Amino acid sequence: MLLIAQFLFLLLMLYIGSRKGGVGLGVISGIGLLIEVFIFRMTPTSPPVTVMLIILAVVTCASILEAAGGLKFMLQIAERVLRRNPKHITLLGPLVTYAMTFMLGTGHSVYSVMPIIGDIALKNKIRPERPMAAASVASQLAITASPLSAAVVYYLTQLGGIDSTITLASILGVSIPATLLGTIILSLYSMRRGVELEDDPEFQRRMADPITRKQIEETTATSLDEILPASARHSVYLFMAAIATIVLVAMMPELRTIAGKAIKMDAIIQMMMLAFGGLMLLLTNTPVKKVPEGVVFKSGLVAAIAIFGIAWMSDTYFQHAMPVFQSSIKDMVNQHPWTIAFAMFTVSVVINSQAATARMMLPVALGLGLSPQLLIAIMPSVYGYFFIPNYPSDIATCNFDSTGTTKIGKYYFNHSFMMPGLIGVISACCIGYVLASIII
């Protein structure tokens, strides 16, 4: 009974933190950690230093890319693709946000491209909810496919230490096609969701107001009217070179073996991101003071602080409760191993972070004796925070849709992101299960 009460306390701290969001989630988890240690007398575990350093290294390099104009350059390429194929915006929009997250390791780039997706849909009389909600979900689903994401690297360091045959290539060989196909499936579903734009009552209500009608008809969101310096293009080339170098080193262990000992991939990623960030800063002559002013830097720092508190508090509880968990639920998990995906999904709903969910639940799953093959297959289940529509990208997407079709419903859970999210995660896990049995 005491462990159950302590678990409910853990959920309460996560819930209170989630209501504050961002940094609040991390520091309120610190309160929970303090109570766990000094009142519940749990032995504190180590803070999630590795995950935090990966996030900080990737965010630093991506922030320099943003300051150099590289993100705008990528956005202009994406916009040209979308505007050349406006009728296919519901399929191409999610693929664009998926690709940007894949390259950057973070879904926060969605803020820049979402107004463009909405504008293209509106100008072509396509219900904006269709591409916008799907694009928001796709931007988060791609995190488990990015070689730069903290969730993927944490999986690699934990599972690679158990089974030396598990490499970055084997993990991405499952997660990339699984999440990409999941994105395509949720996009295909979105093509016919909801009534047509001209039949939507909320859109008609807004168009009845002359001021709102003028704003909707005359506002155009675009990035193509800005002339970028050559340094913007060069910064993107350098960032892509960093990704290619990381993948190359991961696939060729001899490159990272010194004195007979292999350097861990988490350290490789940290070194590469810092080094290429430095090269980018020097070769593009980007002012250092612009780096911390961008959206990527601020969002990444907030994510690191949130994970700091969440993962430390959660890990302390689960390490304390692990002996009881192993004896009480091991039989159930052994009979139905896939049920661990529900646990991961549920945790993600509460803590709004895939890296923190992986850091919290992967040791539990390994402690229960689950195979690395299964855990790679169900990796997309660490994305469940679309379920409660309070994640920043989902809220921003609703705000960017001037027609009101992308929304949080009257009953809170009947929102625009629910079905695309469920379809994307479930299909990605199912496809991943098949691929993992073949590849790993």
Coordinates of C-alpha atoms in Angstrom, one line a residue:
M1 CA 0.0 0.0 0.0
L2 CA 2.8 2.4 0.8
L3 CA 4.3 2.0 -2.7
I4 CA 1.0 2.7 -4.3
A5 CA 0.6 5.8 -2.2
Q6 CA 4.1 6.9 -3.1
F7 CA 3.3 6.3 -6.8
L8 CA 0.1 8.4 -6.5
F9 CA 2.3 11.1 -5.0
L10 CA 4.7 10.9 -7.9
L11 CA 1.7 11.3 -10.4
L12 CA 0.4 14.2 -8.3
M13 CA 3.8 16.0 -8.6
L14 CA 3.9 15.4 -12.3
Y15 CA 0.4 16.6 -12.7
I16 CA 1.0 19.8 -10.8
G17 CA 4.2 20.4 -12.7
S18 CA 2.4 19.8 -16.0
R19 CA -0.1 22.5 -15.1
K20 CA 2.7 25.0 -14.8
G21 CA 4.6 23.5 -17.8
G22 CA 8.2 24.0 -19.0
V23 CA 10.6 25.0 -16.2
G24 CA 7.8 24.5 -13.7
L25 CA 7.7 20.8 -14.5
G26 CA 11.3 20.4 -13.6
V27 CA 11.4 22.4 -10.4
I28 CA 8.2 21.1 -9.0
S29 CA 9.6 17.6 -9.6
G30 CA 12.4 18.8 -7.4
I31 CA 10.0 19.2 -4.6
G32 CA 8.8 15.7 -5.2
L33 CA 12.4 14.4 -5.1
L34 CA 13.1 16.1 -1.8
I35 CA 10.0 14.6 -0.2
E36 CA 10.9 11.1 -1.6
V37 CA 14.3 11.3 -0.1
F38 CA 13.8 13.0 3.3
I39 CA 10.2 11.9 4.1
F40 CA 9.8 8.6 2.3
R41 CA 13.4 7.8 2.9
M42 CA 14.2 6.6 -0.7
T43 CA 17.9 6.5 -1.8
P44 CA 18.3 9.1 -4.5
T45 CA 19.6 7.9 -7.8
S46 CA 22.0 9.9 -10.1
P47 CA 20.6 12.9 -12.0
P48 CA 20.0 12.4 -15.8
V49 CA 23.3 14.0 -16.7
T50 CA 23.8 12.2 -20.0
V51 CA 20.4 13.0 -21.4
M52 CA 20.7 16.7 -20.4
L53 CA 24.2 17.0 -22.0
I54 CA 22.9 15.6 -25.2
I55 CA 20.0 18.0 -25.3
L56 CA 22.3 21.0 -24.5
A57 CA 24.8 20.0 -27.1
V58 CA 22.2 19.5 -29.9
V59 CA 20.3 22.6 -28.9
T60 CA 23.5 24.7 -28.9
C61 CA 24.4 23.6 -32.4
A62 CA 20.8 24.0 -33.7
S63 CA 20.6 27.5 -32.0
I64 CA 23.7 28.6 -33.9
L65 CA 22.0 27.2 -37.1
E66 CA 19.0 29.4 -36.3
A67 CA 21.1 32.5 -35.5
A68 CA 23.0 32.0 -38.8
G69 CA 19.7 32.0 -40.8
G70 CA 19.9 28.3 -41.5
L71 CA 16.4 27.5 -40.1
K72 CA 14.9 30.2 -42.4
F73 CA 16.8 28.8 -45.3
M74 CA 15.3 25.3 -44.6
L75 CA 11.9 26.9 -44.1
Q76 CA 12.1 28.6 -47.5
I77 CA 13.0 25.3 -49.2
A78 CA 10.0 23.6 -47.4
E79 CA 7.7 26.4 -48.4
R80 CA 8.6 26.2 -52.1
V81 CA 7.9 22.4 -52.0
L82 CA 4.5 23.0 -50.3
R83 CA 3.5 25.9 -52.6
R84 CA 4.3 24.0 -55.7
N85 CA 2.0 21.2 -54.6
P86 CA -0.8 23.0 -52.7
K87 CA -3.5 20.3 -53.4
H88 CA -1.3 17.8 -51.5
I89 CA -0.7 19.9 -48.5
T90 CA -2.4 17.4 -46.1
L91 CA 0.3 14.8 -47.1
L92 CA 3.3 17.1 -47.7
G93 CA 2.8 19.3 -44.6
P94 CA 3.3 16.5 -42.1
L95 CA 6.2 15.1 -44.2
V96 CA 7.9 18.5 -44.0
T97 CA 7.5 18.8 -40.3
Y98 CA 8.7 15.2 -39.9
A99 CA 11.8 16.0 -42.0
M100 CA 12.6 19.1 -40.0
T101 CA 12.4 17.3 -36.7
F102 CA 14.4 14.4 -38.1
M103 CA 17.3 16.8 -39.0
L104 CA 17.1 19.0 -35.9
G105 CA 16.3 16.5 -33.2
T106 CA 13.6 18.7 -31.8
G107 CA 10.0 19.4 -32.8
H108 CA 10.1 23.1 -32.0
S109 CA 10.8 24.0 -35.6
V110 CA 7.1 23.5 -36.2
Y111 CA 6.3 27.0 -35.0
S112 CA 7.8 28.6 -38.1
V113 CA 6.3 26.3 -40.7
M114 CA 2.7 25.9 -39.3
P115 CA 1.4 29.4 -40.4
I116 CA 2.6 28.6 -43.9
I117 CA 0.8 25.2 -43.9
G118 CA -2.4 26.9 -42.7
D119 CA -2.1 29.7 -45.3
I120 CA -1.7 27.2 -48.2
A121 CA -4.6 25.1 -47.0
L122 CA -6.9 28.2 -46.7
K123 CA -5.9 29.6 -50.1
N124 CA -6.8 26.3 -51.7
K125 CA -10.1 25.9 -49.7
I126 CA -8.8 22.9 -47.8
R127 CA -9.9 22.5 -44.3
P128 CA -6.7 23.7 -42.4
E129 CA -7.3 21.2 -39.5
R130 CA -6.4 18.4 -41.9
P131 CA -2.8 19.3 -42.6
M132 CA -2.1 21.3 -39.5
A133 CA -3.1 18.8 -36.8
A134 CA -1.4 16.0 -38.8
A135 CA 1.8 18.2 -39.1
S136 CA 1.9 18.9 -35.4
V137 CA 1.7 15.2 -34.6
A138 CA 4.2 14.3 -37.2
S139 CA 6.7 16.8 -35.9
Q140 CA 6.7 14.9 -32.5
L141 CA 6.4 11.4 -33.9
A142 CA 9.7 12.0 -35.8
I143 CA 11.7 12.5 -32.6
T144 CA 12.1 8.7 -32.1
A145 CA 13.6 8.6 -35.7
S146 CA 16.2 11.4 -35.3
P147 CA 19.8 10.4 -34.7
L148 CA 20.1 13.7 -32.7
S149 CA 17.2 13.2 -30.3
A150 CA 18.0 12.5 -26.7
A151 CA 15.4 9.7 -26.6
V152 CA 17.1 7.8 -29.4
V153 CA 20.6 8.2 -28.0
Y154 CA 19.4 7.1 -24.6
Y155 CA 17.9 4.0 -26.1
L156 CA 21.3 3.4 -27.8
T157 CA 23.4 3.8 -24.7
Q158 CA 21.1 1.6 -22.6
L159 CA 20.4 -1.2 -25.1
G160 CA 23.8 -1.1 -26.7
G161 CA 25.4 -1.8 -23.3
I162 CA 23.2 -5.0 -23.0
D163 CA 23.6 -6.2 -26.6
S164 CA 26.6 -5.2 -28.6
T165 CA 24.8 -6.0 -31.9
I166 CA 22.4 -3.1 -31.3
T167 CA 23.7 0.0 -33.0
L168 CA 22.4 3.4 -34.1
A169 CA 21.8 2.0 -37.6
S170 CA 19.8 -1.0 -36.3
I171 CA 17.6 1.3 -34.1
L172 CA 17.0 3.8 -36.9
G173 CA 16.5 1.0 -39.3
V174 CA 13.3 0.2 -37.4
S175 CA 12.3 3.7 -36.1
I176 CA 12.7 5.7 -39.3
P177 CA 10.4 3.5 -41.6
A178 CA 8.0 2.8 -38.7
T179 CA 7.4 6.5 -37.9
L180 CA 7.6 7.6 -41.5
L181 CA 4.9 5.1 -42.5
G182 CA 2.9 6.1 -39.4
T183 CA 3.1 9.7 -40.6
I184 CA 1.8 8.8 -44.0
I185 CA -1.0 6.7 -42.6
L186 CA -2.2 9.5 -40.3
S187 CA -1.9 12.0 -43.2
L188 CA -4.1 9.7 -45.4
Y189 CA -6.7 9.6 -42.6
S190 CA -6.6 13.4 -42.3
M191 CA -7.4 14.0 -46.0
R192 CA -11.1 13.4 -45.4
R193 CA -11.6 14.3 -41.8
G194 CA -14.2 16.9 -40.9
V195 CA -16.6 18.7 -43.1
E196 CA -15.3 20.8 -46.0
L197 CA -14.1 24.3 -45.1
E198 CA -17.1 26.1 -46.6
D199 CA -19.5 23.9 -44.7
D200 CA -17.8 24.4 -41.3
P201 CA -20.0 26.4 -38.9
E202 CA -17.2 28.0 -37.0
F203 CA -15.5 29.2 -40.2
Q204 CA -18.8 30.6 -41.5
R205 CA -19.3 32.4 -38.2
R206 CA -15.9 34.0 -38.5
M207 CA -16.5 35.0 -42.1
A208 CA -19.7 36.7 -41.1
D209 CA -17.7 39.3 -39.2
P210 CA -16.3 41.8 -41.7
I211 CA -13.1 42.5 -39.8
T212 CA -12.3 38.8 -39.2
R213 CA -13.2 38.1 -42.9
K214 CA -10.8 40.7 -44.1
Q215 CA -8.0 39.3 -41.9
I216 CA -8.6 35.8 -43.1
E217 CA -8.8 36.8 -46.8
E218 CA -5.9 39.3 -46.9
T219 CA -3.3 37.8 -44.5
T220 CA -0.6 35.7 -46.2
A221 CA 2.1 33.9 -44.2
T222 CA 5.3 33.4 -46.2
S223 CA 9.1 33.3 -45.7
L224 CA 9.9 33.7 -49.4
D225 CA 10.1 37.5 -49.4
E226 CA 13.2 37.5 -47.2
I227 CA 16.6 37.5 -48.9
L228 CA 19.0 35.4 -46.8
P229 CA 22.8 35.8 -46.8
A230 CA 25.0 33.0 -48.1
S231 CA 26.0 32.1 -44.5
A232 CA 22.4 30.8 -44.0
R233 CA 22.9 28.2 -46.7
H234 CA 26.4 27.3 -45.5
S235 CA 25.2 26.8 -41.9
V236 CA 22.7 24.2 -43.2
Y237 CA 25.4 22.4 -45.1
L238 CA 27.6 22.3 -42.0
F239 CA 24.7 21.0 -39.8
M240 CA 23.9 18.2 -42.3
A241 CA 27.6 17.4 -42.4
A242 CA 27.4 17.0 -38.6
I243 CA 24.5 14.6 -38.9
A244 CA 26.3 12.6 -41.6
T245 CA 29.5 12.4 -39.5
I246 CA 27.6 11.2 -36.4
V247 CA 25.9 8.4 -38.5
L248 CA 29.2 7.5 -40.1
V249 CA 31.0 7.2 -36.8
A250 CA 28.1 5.2 -35.4
M251 CA 28.2 2.7 -38.3
M252 CA 32.0 2.3 -38.2
P253 CA 33.0 1.5 -34.6
E254 CA 36.7 1.4 -35.5
L255 CA 36.6 5.2 -36.0
R256 CA 35.6 5.8 -32.4
T257 CA 37.9 3.1 -30.9
I258 CA 40.9 4.5 -29.1
A259 CA 43.5 2.4 -27.3
G260 CA 41.2 -0.6 -27.7
K261 CA 38.2 1.1 -26.0
A262 CA 35.2 2.4 -27.9
I263 CA 33.9 5.9 -27.1
K264 CA 30.2 5.8 -26.3
M265 CA 27.8 7.4 -28.8
D266 CA 26.4 9.9 -26.4
A267 CA 29.9 11.4 -26.0
I268 CA 30.4 11.3 -29.8
I269 CA 27.2 13.2 -30.4
Q270 CA 28.1 15.8 -27.7
M271 CA 31.5 16.3 -29.2
M272 CA 30.3 16.5 -32.8
M273 CA 27.5 19.0 -32.0
L274 CA 29.8 21.3 -30.0
A275 CA 32.5 21.1 -32.7
F276 CA 30.3 21.7 -35.7
G277 CA 28.5 24.5 -33.7
G278 CA 31.9 26.1 -33.3
L279 CA 32.7 25.6 -37.0
M280 CA 29.4 27.1 -37.9
L281 CA 30.0 30.1 -35.7
L282 CA 33.4 30.8 -37.1
L283 CA 32.8 30.1 -40.8
T284 CA 29.4 32.0 -41.0
N285 CA 30.6 34.8 -38.8
T286 CA 27.4 34.6 -36.8
P287 CA 27.2 37.1 -33.8
V288 CA 27.3 35.1 -30.6
K289 CA 24.8 37.3 -28.9
K290 CA 22.1 36.1 -31.3
V291 CA 22.4 32.5 -30.3
P292 CA 20.5 32.5 -27.0
E293 CA 17.8 34.8 -28.5
G294 CA 16.2 32.2 -30.7
V295 CA 13.2 29.9 -30.2
V296 CA 15.3 26.7 -30.3
F297 CA 17.7 27.8 -27.6
K298 CA 15.0 28.8 -25.2
S299 CA 12.8 25.8 -25.8
G300 CA 15.8 23.4 -25.5
L301 CA 16.9 24.9 -22.2
V302 CA 13.4 24.6 -20.8
A303 CA 13.3 21.0 -21.9
A304 CA 16.7 20.2 -20.2
I305 CA 15.5 21.7 -16.9
A306 CA 12.2 19.8 -17.1
I307 CA 13.9 16.5 -17.8
F308 CA 16.4 17.3 -14.9
G309 CA 13.7 17.2 -12.3
I310 CA 11.3 14.7 -13.9
A311 CA 13.8 12.0 -14.6
W312 CA 15.6 12.3 -11.3
M313 CA 12.4 12.2 -9.2
S314 CA 10.9 9.3 -11.3
D315 CA 14.0 7.2 -11.4
T316 CA 14.4 7.5 -7.6
Y317 CA 10.9 6.1 -7.1
F318 CA 11.2 3.3 -9.6
Q319 CA 14.6 2.1 -8.4
H320 CA 13.1 2.0 -4.9
A321 CA 10.0 0.1 -6.0
M322 CA 11.7 -2.2 -8.6
P323 CA 11.9 -5.3 -6.4
V324 CA 8.2 -5.2 -5.7
F325 CA 7.4 -4.4 -9.4
Q326 CA 9.5 -7.4 -10.5
S327 CA 7.7 -9.8 -8.3
S328 CA 4.1 -8.5 -8.9
I329 CA 3.9 -7.7 -12.6
K330 CA 6.7 -9.7 -14.1
D331 CA 4.3 -12.7 -15.0
M332 CA 1.9 -10.4 -16.7
V333 CA 4.5 -8.6 -18.7
N334 CA 6.2 -11.9 -19.7
Q335 CA 2.9 -13.2 -21.0
H336 CA 2.0 -10.0 -22.8
P337 CA 5.3 -8.1 -23.3
W338 CA 3.7 -5.5 -25.6
T339 CA 1.6 -4.1 -22.6
I340 CA 4.7 -2.1 -21.6
A341 CA 3.8 0.2 -24.5
F342 CA 0.7 1.3 -22.6
A343 CA 2.8 2.1 -19.6
M344 CA 5.2 4.2 -21.7
F345 CA 2.4 6.0 -23.5
T346 CA 0.6 6.8 -20.2
V347 CA 3.8 8.2 -18.6
S348 CA 4.3 10.4 -21.7
V349 CA 0.8 11.8 -21.4
V350 CA 1.7 13.1 -18.0
I351 CA 5.2 14.3 -18.4
N352 CA 5.2 15.8 -22.0
S353 CA 8.7 14.5 -22.9
Q354 CA 9.8 11.6 -24.9
A355 CA 13.4 11.7 -23.6
A356 CA 12.1 11.9 -20.0
T357 CA 9.7 9.0 -20.6
A358 CA 12.5 6.9 -22.0
R359 CA 14.8 7.8 -19.1
M360 CA 12.0 6.9 -16.7
M361 CA 10.6 3.7 -18.2
L362 CA 13.4 2.0 -20.1
P363 CA 15.2 0.9 -16.9
V364 CA 11.9 -0.4 -15.6
A365 CA 11.3 -2.4 -18.8
L366 CA 14.8 -3.8 -18.8
G367 CA 14.5 -4.7 -15.1
L368 CA 11.4 -6.7 -16.0
G369 CA 13.4 -8.7 -18.5
L370 CA 11.9 -7.4 -21.7
S371 CA 14.0 -7.8 -24.8
P372 CA 15.8 -4.9 -26.5
Q373 CA 14.1 -6.0 -29.8
L374 CA 10.6 -5.4 -28.3
L375 CA 11.6 -2.1 -26.7
I376 CA 13.0 -0.7 -30.0
A377 CA 9.8 -1.9 -31.8
I378 CA 7.5 0.0 -29.4
M379 CA 9.7 3.1 -29.1
P380 CA 7.1 5.4 -30.7
S381 CA 4.9 4.7 -27.7
V382 CA 7.0 7.3 -25.7
Y383 CA 5.0 9.9 -27.6
G384 CA 1.6 10.2 -25.9
Y385 CA 1.4 13.9 -24.9
F386 CA -1.0 14.7 -27.7
F387 CA -3.6 12.9 -25.6
I388 CA -4.1 15.9 -23.4
P389 CA -3.9 19.0 -25.6
N390 CA -1.6 21.1 -23.5
Y391 CA 1.7 20.7 -25.4
P392 CA 3.1 24.0 -26.8
S393 CA 3.1 23.0 -30.4
D394 CA -0.5 21.8 -30.3
I395 CA -1.6 25.0 -28.6
A396 CA 0.3 27.1 -31.1
T397 CA -1.2 25.1 -34.0
C398 CA -4.7 26.0 -32.8
N399 CA -3.8 29.6 -32.6
F400 CA -2.2 29.7 -36.0
D401 CA -5.5 28.4 -37.6
S402 CA -7.4 31.6 -38.3
T403 CA -10.4 29.6 -39.5
G404 CA -11.0 27.9 -36.2
T405 CA -11.1 24.3 -37.6
T406 CA -8.1 23.2 -35.6
K407 CA -9.4 23.3 -32.0
I408 CA -9.7 21.8 -28.6
G409 CA -13.2 20.4 -28.3
K410 CA -16.0 21.2 -25.9
Y411 CA -15.2 18.0 -23.9
Y412 CA -11.4 18.6 -23.9
F413 CA -10.4 15.2 -25.2
N414 CA -12.3 15.5 -28.5
H415 CA -9.6 17.7 -30.0
S416 CA -8.0 17.9 -33.4
F417 CA -4.8 16.0 -32.5
M418 CA -6.4 12.9 -30.9
M419 CA -7.1 10.7 -33.9
P420 CA -4.0 11.6 -35.9
G421 CA -1.9 10.9 -32.8
L422 CA -3.5 7.6 -32.0
I423 CA -3.3 6.4 -35.6
G424 CA 0.3 7.5 -35.9
V425 CA 1.6 6.0 -32.7
I426 CA -0.3 2.7 -33.0
S427 CA 0.6 2.2 -36.6
A428 CA 4.2 3.1 -36.0
C429 CA 4.4 0.6 -33.1
C430 CA 2.8 -2.2 -35.2
I431 CA 5.1 -1.6 -38.1
G432 CA 8.1 -1.3 -35.8
Y433 CA 7.2 -4.7 -34.3
V434 CA 7.3 -6.3 -37.7
L435 CA 10.5 -4.6 -38.7
A436 CA 12.3 -5.3 -35.4
S437 CA 11.6 -9.0 -35.8
I438 CA 13.3 -8.9 -39.2
I439 CA 16.2 -6.4 -38.7
I440 CA 17.3 -7.0 -35.1

